[in-house]
PDB file of C-alpha atoms in Angstrom:
ATOM      1  CA  UNK O   1      79.523  81.337 126.590  1.00  0.00           C
ATOM      2  CA  UNK O   2      83.047  80.009 127.227  1.00  0.00           C
ATOM      3  CA  UNK O   3      85.265  81.144 130.096  1.00  0.00           C
ATOM      4  CA  UNK O   4      88.999  80.533 130.381  1.00  0.00           C
ATOM      5  CA  UNK O   5      91.100  80.612 133.553  1.00  0.00           C
ATOM      6  CA  UNK O   6      94.363  81.256 131.670  1.00  0.00           C
ATOM      7  CA  UNK O   7      93.624  84.606 130.099  1.00  0.00           C
ATOM      8  CA  UNK O   8      96.155  85.769 127.506  1.00  0.00           C
ATOM      9  CA  UNK O   9      96.491  89.531 127.133  1.00  0.00           C
ATOM     10  CA  UNK O  10      96.554  90.346 123.416  1.00  0.00           C
ATOM     11  CA  UNK O  11      96.975  94.115 123.663  1.00  0.00           C
ATOM     12  CA  UNK O  12     100.643  94.299 124.577  1.00  0.00           C
ATOM     13  CA  UNK O  13     104.070  94.361 122.966  1.00  0.00           C
ATOM     14  CA  UNK O  14     105.774  91.023 122.360  1.00  0.00           C
ATOM     15  CA  UNK O  15     109.063  89.671 121.101  1.00  0.00           C
ATOM     16  CA  UNK O  16     109.170  86.926 118.466  1.00  0.00           C
ATOM     17  CA  UNK O  17     109.452  84.146 121.063  1.00  0.00           C
ATOM     18  CA  UNK O  18     106.466  85.475 123.009  1.00  0.00           C
ATOM     19  CA  UNK O  19     104.335  85.652 119.868  1.00  0.00           C
ATOM     20  CA  UNK O  20     105.107  81.997 119.134  1.00  0.00           C
ATOM     21  CA  UNK O  21     104.532  80.775 122.696  1.00  0.00           C
ATOM     22  CA  UNK O  22     101.329  82.797 123.156  1.00  0.00           C
ATOM     23  CA  UNK O  23      99.959  81.620 119.796  1.00  0.00           C
ATOM     24  CA  UNK O  24     100.271  77.998 120.858  1.00  0.00           C
ATOM     25  CA  UNK O  25      99.239  78.851 124.420  1.00  0.00           C
ATOM     26  CA  UNK O  26      96.027  80.490 123.251  1.00  0.00           C
ATOM     27  CA  UNK O  27      95.154  77.543 120.983  1.00  0.00           C
ATOM     28  CA  UNK O  28      95.939  75.078 123.778  1.00  0.00           C
ATOM     29  CA  UNK O  29      93.853  76.933 126.384  1.00  0.00           C
ATOM     30  CA  UNK O  30      90.917  77.552 124.042  1.00  0.00           C
ATOM     31  CA  UNK O  31      91.228  74.375 121.977  1.00  0.00           C
ATOM     32  CA  UNK O  32      87.761  72.872 122.484  1.00  0.00           C
ATOM     33  CA  UNK O  33      85.742  76.110 122.299  1.00  0.00           C
ATOM     34  CA  UNK O  34      87.981  77.622 119.607  1.00  0.00           C
ATOM     35  CA  UNK O  35      87.861  74.756 117.113  1.00  0.00           C
ATOM     36  CA  UNK O  36      84.257  74.003 118.083  1.00  0.00           C
ATOM     37  CA  UNK O  37      83.303  77.540 117.022  1.00  0.00           C
ATOM     38  CA  UNK O  38      85.309  77.238 113.787  1.00  0.00           C
ATOM     39  CA  UNK O  39      83.638  73.934 112.890  1.00  0.00           C
ATOM     40  CA  UNK O  40      80.141  75.260 113.655  1.00  0.00           C
ATOM     41  CA  UNK O  41      80.585  78.308 111.427  1.00  0.00           C
ATOM     42  CA  UNK O  42      83.010  77.071 108.781  1.00  0.00           C
ATOM     43  CA  UNK O  43      82.390  73.305 108.950  1.00  0.00           C
ATOM     44  CA  UNK O  44      79.748  73.077 106.176  1.00  0.00           C
ATOM     45  CA  UNK O  45      81.936  75.154 103.845  1.00  0.00           C
ATOM     46  CA  UNK O  46      84.964  72.974 104.625  1.00  0.00           C
ATOM     47  CA  UNK O  47      82.936  69.866 103.722  1.00  0.00           C
ATOM     48  CA  UNK O  48      81.864  71.436 100.405  1.00  0.00           C
ATOM     49  CA  UNK O  49      85.482  72.448  99.723  1.00  0.00           C
ATOM     50  CA  UNK O  50      86.770  68.912 100.368  1.00  0.00           C
ATOM     51  CA  UNK O  51      84.038  67.351  98.201  1.00  0.00           C
ATOM     52  CA  UNK O  52      84.890  69.838  95.438  1.00  0.00           C
ATOM     53  CA  UNK O  53      88.550  68.938  95.808  1.00  0.00           C
ATOM     54  CA  UNK O  54      87.780  65.243  95.470  1.00  0.00           C
ATOM     55  CA  UNK O  55      85.595  65.943  92.417  1.00  0.00           C
ATOM     56  CA  UNK O  56      88.359  68.065  90.882  1.00  0.00           C
ATOM     57  CA  UNK O  57      91.034  65.411  91.417  1.00  0.00           C
ATOM     58  CA  UNK O  58      88.761  62.663  90.084  1.00  0.00           C
ATOM     59  CA  UNK O  59      87.966  64.813  87.046  1.00  0.00           C
ATOM     60  CA  UNK O  60      91.688  65.190  86.304  1.00  0.00           C
ATOM     61  CA  UNK O  61      92.025  61.414  86.393  1.00  0.00           C
ATOM     62  CA  UNK O  62      89.005  61.063  84.142  1.00  0.00           C
ATOM     63  CA  UNK O  63      90.525  63.409  81.576  1.00  0.00           C
ATOM     64  CA  UNK O  64      93.750  61.418  81.544  1.00  0.00           C
ATOM     65  CA  UNK O  65      91.847  58.168  81.130  1.00  0.00           C
ATOM     66  CA  UNK O  66      89.512  59.421  78.402  1.00  0.00           C
ATOM     67  CA  UNK O  67      92.211  61.086  76.332  1.00  0.00           C
ATOM     68  CA  UNK O  68      94.202  58.515  74.405  1.00  0.00           C
ATOM     69  CA  UNK O  69      97.298  59.768  72.695  1.00  0.00           C
ATOM     70  CA  UNK O  70      97.575  56.742  70.435  1.00  0.00           C
ATOM     71  CA  UNK O  71      94.212  57.025  68.708  1.00  0.00           C
ATOM     72  CA  UNK O  72      93.637  60.668  69.688  1.00  0.00           C
ATOM     73  CA  UNK O  73      90.093  60.025  70.957  1.00  0.00           C
ATOM     74  CA  UNK O  74      88.983  62.813  73.267  1.00  0.00           C
ATOM     75  CA  UNK O  75      85.835  63.065  75.373  1.00  0.00           C
ATOM     76  CA  UNK O  76      84.719  66.626  74.559  1.00  0.00           C
ATOM     77  CA  UNK O  77      82.545  66.763  77.703  1.00  0.00           C
ATOM     78  CA  UNK O  78      85.697  66.609  79.831  1.00  0.00           C
ATOM     79  CA  UNK O  79      86.738  70.294  79.408  1.00  0.00           C
ATOM     80  CA  UNK O  80      83.250  71.395  80.526  1.00  0.00           C
ATOM     81  CA  UNK O  81      83.360  69.142  83.560  1.00  0.00           C
ATOM     82  CA  UNK O  82      86.879  70.371  84.293  1.00  0.00           C
ATOM     83  CA  UNK O  83      85.744  74.009  84.259  1.00  0.00           C
ATOM     84  CA  UNK O  84      82.850  73.189  86.593  1.00  0.00           C
ATOM     85  CA  UNK O  85      85.142  71.329  88.990  1.00  0.00           C
ATOM     86  CA  UNK O  86      87.694  74.170  88.995  1.00  0.00           C
ATOM     87  CA  UNK O  87      85.006  76.788  89.680  1.00  0.00           C
ATOM     88  CA  UNK O  88      83.446  74.686  92.437  1.00  0.00           C
ATOM     89  CA  UNK O  89      86.821  74.188  94.119  1.00  0.00           C
ATOM     90  CA  UNK O  90      87.800  77.851  93.753  1.00  0.00           C
ATOM     91  CA  UNK O  91      84.531  79.283  95.101  1.00  0.00           C
ATOM     92  CA  UNK O  92      84.241  76.809  97.975  1.00  0.00           C
ATOM     93  CA  UNK O  93      87.889  77.375  98.954  1.00  0.00           C
ATOM     94  CA  UNK O  94      87.468  81.163  98.962  1.00  0.00           C
ATOM     95  CA  UNK O  95      84.335  80.901 101.119  1.00  0.00           C
ATOM     96  CA  UNK O  96      85.966  78.444 103.553  1.00  0.00           C
ATOM     97  CA  UNK O  97      89.196  80.422 103.966  1.00  0.00           C
ATOM     98  CA  UNK O  98      87.449  83.793 104.300  1.00  0.00           C
ATOM     99  CA  UNK O  99      85.018  82.427 106.900  1.00  0.00           C
ATOM    100  CA  UNK O 100      87.900  80.751 108.778  1.00  0.00           C
ATOM    101  CA  UNK O 101      89.815  84.035 108.770  1.00  0.00           C
ATOM    102  CA  UNK O 102      86.761  85.906 110.036  1.00  0.00           C
ATOM    103  CA  UNK O 103      85.924  83.296 112.670  1.00  0.00           C
ATOM    104  CA  UNK O 104      89.444  83.331 114.141  1.00  0.00           C
ATOM    105  CA  UNK O 105      89.542  87.128 114.278  1.00  0.00           C
ATOM    106  CA  UNK O 106      86.045  87.557 115.722  1.00  0.00           C
ATOM    107  CA  UNK O 107      86.669  84.781 118.245  1.00  0.00           C
ATOM    108  CA  UNK O 108      89.753  86.647 119.455  1.00  0.00           C
ATOM    109  CA  UNK O 109      87.796  89.929 119.451  1.00  0.00           C
ATOM    110  CA  UNK O 110      85.061  88.399 121.607  1.00  0.00           C
ATOM    111  CA  UNK O 111      87.725  86.845 123.844  1.00  0.00           C
ATOM    112  CA  UNK O 112      89.340  90.278 124.363  1.00  0.00           C
ATOM    113  CA  UNK O 113      86.081  92.212 124.773  1.00  0.00           C
ATOM    114  CA  UNK O 114      84.802  89.825 127.458  1.00  0.00           C
ATOM    115  CA  UNK O 115      88.144  89.267 129.209  1.00  0.00           C
ATOM    116  CA  UNK O 116      88.511  85.587 128.385  1.00  0.00           C
ATOM    117  CA  UNK O 117      84.895  84.771 127.634  1.00  0.00           C
ATOM    118  CA  UNK O 118      83.492  84.207 124.152  1.00  0.00           C
ATOM    119  CA  UNK O 119      79.965  84.630 122.839  1.00  0.00           C
ATOM    120  CA  UNK O 120      79.137  82.367 119.884  1.00  0.00           C
ATOM    121  CA  UNK O 121      76.197  84.413 118.586  1.00  0.00           C
ATOM    122  CA  UNK O 122      78.341  87.556 118.667  1.00  0.00           C
ATOM    123  CA  UNK O 123      81.141  85.801 116.747  1.00  0.00           C
ATOM    124  CA  UNK O 124      78.797  84.374 114.125  1.00  0.00           C
ATOM    125  CA  UNK O 125      77.090  87.722 113.609  1.00  0.00           C
ATOM    126  CA  UNK O 126      80.462  89.451 113.195  1.00  0.00           C
ATOM    127  CA  UNK O 127      81.735  86.866 110.697  1.00  0.00           C
ATOM    128  CA  UNK O 128      78.688  86.931 108.440  1.00  0.00           C
ATOM    129  CA  UNK O 129      78.326  90.701 108.801  1.00  0.00           C
ATOM    130  CA  UNK O 130      81.839  91.313 107.462  1.00  0.00           C
ATOM    131  CA  UNK O 131      81.910  88.457 104.924  1.00  0.00           C
ATOM    132  CA  UNK O 132      81.871  90.643 101.803  1.00  0.00           C
ATOM    133  CA  UNK O 133      84.337  93.130 103.292  1.00  0.00           C
ATOM    134  CA  UNK O 134      86.736  90.244 103.963  1.00  0.00           C
ATOM    135  CA  UNK O 135      86.137  88.902 100.435  1.00  0.00           C
ATOM    136  CA  UNK O 136      86.886  92.322  98.937  1.00  0.00           C
ATOM    137  CA  UNK O 137      90.018  92.719 101.044  1.00  0.00           C
ATOM    138  CA  UNK O 138      91.128  89.194 100.156  1.00  0.00           C
ATOM    139  CA  UNK O 139      90.793  89.916  96.443  1.00  0.00           C
ATOM    140  CA  UNK O 140      92.656  93.217  96.818  1.00  0.00           C
ATOM    141  CA  UNK O 141      95.463  91.603  98.824  1.00  0.00           C
ATOM    142  CA  UNK O 142      95.684  88.608  96.486  1.00  0.00           C
ATOM    143  CA  UNK O 143      95.905  90.763  93.359  1.00  0.00           C
ATOM    144  CA  UNK O 144      98.508  93.050  94.945  1.00  0.00           C
ATOM    145  CA  UNK O 145     100.778  90.176  95.969  1.00  0.00           C
ATOM    146  CA  UNK O 146     100.250  88.402  92.620  1.00  0.00           C
ATOM    147  CA  UNK O 147     101.124  91.490  90.576  1.00  0.00           C
ATOM    148  CA  UNK O 148     104.119  92.177  92.831  1.00  0.00           C
ATOM    149  CA  UNK O 149     105.343  88.603  92.364  1.00  0.00           C
ATOM    150  CA  UNK O 150     104.950  88.876  88.572  1.00  0.00           C
ATOM    151  CA  UNK O 151     107.579  91.603  88.340  1.00  0.00           C
ATOM    152  CA  UNK O 152     109.863  89.875  90.785  1.00  0.00           C
ATOM    153  CA  UNK O 153     109.448  87.605  93.781  1.00  0.00           C
ATOM    154  CA  UNK O 154     110.813  90.244  96.185  1.00  0.00           C
ATOM    155  CA  UNK O 155     108.043  92.872  95.611  1.00  0.00           C
ATOM    156  CA  UNK O 156     105.463  90.144  96.179  1.00  0.00           C
ATOM    157  CA  UNK O 157     107.046  89.197  99.510  1.00  0.00           C
ATOM    158  CA  UNK O 158     107.418  92.859 100.472  1.00  0.00           C
ATOM    159  CA  UNK O 159     103.688  93.465  99.920  1.00  0.00           C
ATOM    160  CA  UNK O 160     102.577  90.193 101.530  1.00  0.00           C
ATOM    161  CA  UNK O 161     104.110  91.077 104.912  1.00  0.00           C
ATOM    162  CA  UNK O 162     102.152  94.285 105.698  1.00  0.00           C
ATOM    163  CA  UNK O 163      99.012  93.073 103.933  1.00  0.00           C
ATOM    164  CA  UNK O 164      98.920  89.956 106.107  1.00  0.00           C
ATOM    165  CA  UNK O 165      97.728  92.107 109.029  1.00  0.00           C
ATOM    166  CA  UNK O 166      95.130  94.030 106.993  1.00  0.00           C
ATOM    167  CA  UNK O 167      92.396  91.540 107.930  1.00  0.00           C
ATOM    168  CA  UNK O 168      93.097  92.073 111.629  1.00  0.00           C
ATOM    169  CA  UNK O 169      92.904  95.837 111.065  1.00  0.00           C
ATOM    170  CA  UNK O 170      89.489  95.447 109.430  1.00  0.00           C
ATOM    171  CA  UNK O 171      88.109  93.482 112.388  1.00  0.00           C
ATOM    172  CA  UNK O 172      89.853  94.959 115.429  1.00  0.00           C
ATOM    173  CA  UNK O 173      90.022  98.606 114.321  1.00  0.00           C
ATOM    174  CA  UNK O 174      86.697  98.453 112.437  1.00  0.00           C
ATOM    175  CA  UNK O 175      88.098 100.073 109.303  1.00  0.00           C
ATOM    176  CA  UNK O 176      86.663  99.500 105.833  1.00  0.00           C
ATOM    177  CA  UNK O 177      88.399  97.511 103.109  1.00  0.00           C
ATOM    178  CA  UNK O 178      90.496 100.314 101.577  1.00  0.00           C
ATOM    179  CA  UNK O 179      91.388 101.836 104.963  1.00  0.00           C
ATOM    180  CA  UNK O 180      92.538  98.418 106.227  1.00  0.00           C
ATOM    181  CA  UNK O 181      94.639  97.930 103.098  1.00  0.00           C
ATOM    182  CA  UNK O 182      96.294 101.350 103.385  1.00  0.00           C
ATOM    183  CA  UNK O 183      96.745 101.380 107.164  1.00  0.00           C
ATOM    184  CA  UNK O 184      98.613  98.066 107.122  1.00  0.00           C
ATOM    185  CA  UNK O 185     101.590  99.857 105.500  1.00  0.00           C
ATOM    186  CA  UNK O 186     101.425 102.645 108.080  1.00  0.00           C
ATOM    187  CA  UNK O 187     101.298 100.223 110.989  1.00  0.00           C
ATOM    188  CA  UNK O 188     104.189  98.085 109.821  1.00  0.00           C
ATOM    189  CA  UNK O 189     106.476 101.015 109.044  1.00  0.00           C
ATOM    190  CA  UNK O 190     109.947 100.541 110.629  1.00  0.00           C
ATOM    191  CA  UNK O 191     108.941  97.012 111.740  1.00  0.00           C
ATOM    192  CA  UNK O 192     108.945  95.188 108.406  1.00  0.00           C
ATOM    193  CA  UNK O 193     111.941  92.948 109.072  1.00  0.00           C
ATOM    194  CA  UNK O 194     110.861  91.705 112.503  1.00  0.00           C
ATOM    195  CA  UNK O 195     107.355  91.094 111.155  1.00  0.00           C
ATOM    196  CA  UNK O 196     108.771  89.187 108.203  1.00  0.00           C
ATOM    197  CA  UNK O 197     110.971  87.089 110.515  1.00  0.00           C
ATOM    198  CA  UNK O 198     108.034  86.279 112.808  1.00  0.00           C
ATOM    199  CA  UNK O 199     105.743  85.313 109.930  1.00  0.00           C
ATOM    200  CA  UNK O 200     108.526  83.257 108.340  1.00  0.00           C
ATOM    201  CA  UNK O 201     109.164  81.256 111.529  1.00  0.00           C
ATOM    202  CA  UNK O 202     105.444  80.580 112.069  1.00  0.00           C
ATOM    203  CA  UNK O 203     105.072  79.600 108.403  1.00  0.00           C
ATOM    204  CA  UNK O 204     107.987  77.150 108.631  1.00  0.00           C
ATOM    205  CA  UNK O 205     106.476  75.522 111.732  1.00  0.00           C
ATOM    206  CA  UNK O 206     103.075  75.194 110.048  1.00  0.00           C
ATOM    207  CA  UNK O 207     104.640  73.895 106.816  1.00  0.00           C
ATOM    208  CA  UNK O 208     106.697  71.214 108.595  1.00  0.00           C
ATOM    209  CA  UNK O 209     103.700  70.069 110.645  1.00  0.00           C
ATOM    210  CA  UNK O 210     101.498  69.982 107.537  1.00  0.00           C
ATOM    211  CA  UNK O 211     104.140  68.044 105.609  1.00  0.00           C
ATOM    212  CA  UNK O 212     104.276  65.440 108.389  1.00  0.00           C
ATOM    213  CA  UNK O 213     100.543  64.777 107.943  1.00  0.00           C
ATOM    214  CA  UNK O 214     100.931  64.531 104.156  1.00  0.00           C
ATOM    215  CA  UNK O 215     103.563  61.748 104.393  1.00  0.00           C
ATOM    216  CA  UNK O 216     101.027  58.859 104.319  1.00  0.00           C
ATOM    217  CA  UNK O 217      99.769  60.094 100.945  1.00  0.00           C
ATOM    218  CA  UNK O 218     103.320  60.465  99.621  1.00  0.00           C
ATOM    219  CA  UNK O 219     104.333  56.984 100.799  1.00  0.00           C
ATOM    220  CA  UNK O 220     101.181  55.429  99.342  1.00  0.00           C
ATOM    221  CA  UNK O 221     101.925  57.127  96.004  1.00  0.00           C
ATOM    222  CA  UNK O 222     105.459  55.756  95.949  1.00  0.00           C
ATOM    223  CA  UNK O 223     104.283  52.246  96.838  1.00  0.00           C
ATOM    224  CA  UNK O 224     101.535  52.329  94.230  1.00  0.00           C
ATOM    225  CA  UNK O 225     103.932  53.533  91.521  1.00  0.00           C
ATOM    226  CA  UNK O 226     106.469  50.849  92.416  1.00  0.00           C
ATOM    227  CA  UNK O 227     109.221  53.221  93.570  1.00  0.00           C
ATOM    228  CA  UNK O 228     110.326  50.958  96.440  1.00  0.00           C
ATOM    229  CA  UNK O 229     110.149  47.726  94.417  1.00  0.00           C
ATOM    230  CA  UNK O 230     111.973  49.285  91.478  1.00  0.00           C
ATOM    231  CA  UNK O 231     109.259  48.137  89.069  1.00  0.00           C
ATOM    232  CA  UNK O 232     107.550  51.234  87.690  1.00  0.00           C
ATOM    233  CA  UNK O 233     104.080  50.386  86.377  1.00  0.00           C
ATOM    234  CA  UNK O 234     102.669  52.811  83.784  1.00  0.00           C
ATOM    235  CA  UNK O 235      99.110  51.696  84.587  1.00  0.00           C
ATOM    236  CA  UNK O 236      99.552  52.886  88.177  1.00  0.00           C
ATOM    237  CA  UNK O 237     100.890  56.306  87.231  1.00  0.00           C
ATOM    238  CA  UNK O 238      97.397  57.823  87.235  1.00  0.00           C
ATOM    239  CA  UNK O 239      96.304  57.745  90.885  1.00  0.00           C
ATOM    240  CA  UNK O 240      93.513  60.297  90.612  1.00  0.00           C
ATOM    241  CA  UNK O 241      90.885  57.557  90.291  1.00  0.00           C
ATOM    242  CA  UNK O 242      92.283  55.651  93.287  1.00  0.00           C
ATOM    243  CA  UNK O 243      89.851  56.152  96.230  1.00  0.00           C
ATOM    244  CA  UNK O 244      92.586  55.586  98.844  1.00  0.00           C
ATOM    245  CA  UNK O 245      94.844  58.175  97.190  1.00  0.00           C
ATOM    246  CA  UNK O 246      91.954  60.657  96.993  1.00  0.00           C
ATOM    247  CA  UNK O 247      91.013  60.088 100.639  1.00  0.00           C
ATOM    248  CA  UNK O 248      94.596  60.518 101.876  1.00  0.00           C
ATOM    249  CA  UNK O 249      95.019  63.748  99.917  1.00  0.00           C
ATOM    250  CA  UNK O 250      91.683  65.143 101.070  1.00  0.00           C
ATOM    251  CA  UNK O 251      92.568  64.379 104.693  1.00  0.00           C
ATOM    252  CA  UNK O 252      95.973  66.008 104.189  1.00  0.00           C
ATOM    253  CA  UNK O 253      94.266  69.122 102.782  1.00  0.00           C
ATOM    254  CA  UNK O 254      91.930  69.243 105.788  1.00  0.00           C
ATOM    255  CA  UNK O 255      94.880  69.100 108.185  1.00  0.00           C
ATOM    256  CA  UNK O 256      96.688  71.851 106.248  1.00  0.00           C
ATOM    257  CA  UNK O 257      93.542  73.982 106.404  1.00  0.00           C
ATOM    258  CA  UNK O 258      93.306  73.564 110.183  1.00  0.00           C
ATOM    259  CA  UNK O 259      97.049  74.084 110.660  1.00  0.00           C
ATOM    260  CA  UNK O 260      96.662  77.426 108.909  1.00  0.00           C
ATOM    261  CA  UNK O 261      94.708  78.522 112.011  1.00  0.00           C
ATOM    262  CA  UNK O 262      98.039  78.772 113.873  1.00  0.00           C
ATOM    263  CA  UNK O 263      99.245  81.306 111.310  1.00  0.00           C
ATOM    264  CA  UNK O 264      96.031  83.338 111.717  1.00  0.00           C
ATOM    265  CA  UNK O 265      96.389  83.478 115.515  1.00  0.00           C
ATOM    266  CA  UNK O 266     100.047  84.446 115.171  1.00  0.00           C
ATOM    267  CA  UNK O 267      99.137  87.198 112.692  1.00  0.00           C
ATOM    268  CA  UNK O 268      96.618  88.586 115.204  1.00  0.00           C
ATOM    269  CA  UNK O 269      99.314  88.754 117.884  1.00  0.00           C
ATOM    270  CA  UNK O 270     101.652  90.469 115.397  1.00  0.00           C
ATOM    271  CA  UNK O 271      98.952  93.065 114.712  1.00  0.00           C
ATOM    272  CA  UNK O 272      98.460  93.819 118.418  1.00  0.00           C
ATOM    273  CA  UNK O 273     102.217  94.030 118.933  1.00  0.00           C
ATOM    274  CA  UNK O 274     102.548  96.601 116.120  1.00  0.00           C
ATOM    275  CA  UNK O 275      99.424  98.496 117.190  1.00  0.00           C
ATOM    276  CA  UNK O 276     100.720  98.706 120.757  1.00  0.00           C
ATOM    277  CA  UNK O 277     104.087 100.033 119.609  1.00  0.00           C
ATOM    278  CA  UNK O 278     102.394 102.750 117.592  1.00  0.00           C
ATOM    279  CA  UNK O 279      99.205 103.614 119.505  1.00  0.00           C
ATOM    280  CA  UNK O 280      99.678 102.187 123.047  1.00  0.00           C
ATOM    281  CA  UNK O 281      95.998 101.182 123.035  1.00  0.00           C
ATOM    282  CA  UNK O 282      96.335  98.409 125.602  1.00  0.00           C
ATOM    283  CA  UNK O 283      98.563 100.526 127.854  1.00  0.00           C
ATOM    284  CA  UNK O 284      96.034 103.383 127.930  1.00  0.00           C
ATOM    285  CA  UNK O 285      93.196 100.942 128.622  1.00  0.00           C
ATOM    286  CA  UNK O 286      95.079  99.382 131.547  1.00  0.00           C
ATOM    287  CA  UNK O 287      95.879 102.839 132.994  1.00  0.00           C
ATOM    288  CA  UNK O 288      92.230 103.819 132.620  1.00  0.00           C
ATOM    289  CA  UNK O 289      91.053 100.644 134.358  1.00  0.00           C
ATOM    290  CA  UNK O 290      93.494 101.277 137.212  1.00  0.00           C
ATOM    291  CA  UNK O 291      92.114 104.796 137.556  1.00  0.00           C
ATOM    292  CA  UNK O 292      88.557 103.508 137.734  1.00  0.00           C
ATOM    293  CA  UNK O 293      89.423 100.842 140.281  1.00  0.00           C
ATOM    294  CA  UNK O 294      91.217 103.372 142.509  1.00  0.00           C
ATOM    295  CA  UNK O 295      88.165 105.692 142.422  1.00  0.00           C
ATOM    296  CA  UNK O 296      85.970 102.844 143.566  1.00  0.00           C
TER     297      UNK O 296
END
């Protein structure tokens, strides 16, 4: 059980600046226990995802090497291997991201329920207990945003904003998949623009930080291809079989995965801000606790 001396109250209204500062404040205060819990629950799935990613990238390089345009010789086993690598990457990524989403939310739930303390067994039980509900909601959200983006980018963005808090609704309000999906639109009503602005700012911060960690891979690619020397070498164009290139890209993907945690914490704070504006849950709880303390 982990105790923190700098308790952050989630159930209250916040402005954009407060959501940003409290997101980073929470991660800073809970850093060791927070990421330790994520690695214990999600770690094995992250490893499988990264191995699958390396296998997928290597397979792409193999296809390019085994397919010769000049003599049109093609290794017919390559498409089968490609399908396997794509499926492995897709399934492992879904599992890793869903479990990370669940772990962050249930960590925060435990943190709130125990006033700054977290119980690992409780978090793990909650994550695995709601795994398929989170999977179902993820598929529903993904399809909705995808279909919206097909017609035009704007409908996709419009749907993505309310649906981003649907996972928090499922965990914190204990609603089922369809209720969480539907209630997200009710909760965000009249607050779409401020929610969009908050998510956009957090996303930009995460994107810039992630890009900074991907620079070594980009620089190595340019050096290997001869961009700086001005001598482009066709033999070095295919970097997918280069172990250093693969390692740098896998490490960059790991950092991006972990940086996404900031967005998940920020989304949780957005949910509580909207829920407080609509339902005053935290306010009523604080009034009730004051009443109990005065009776004592």
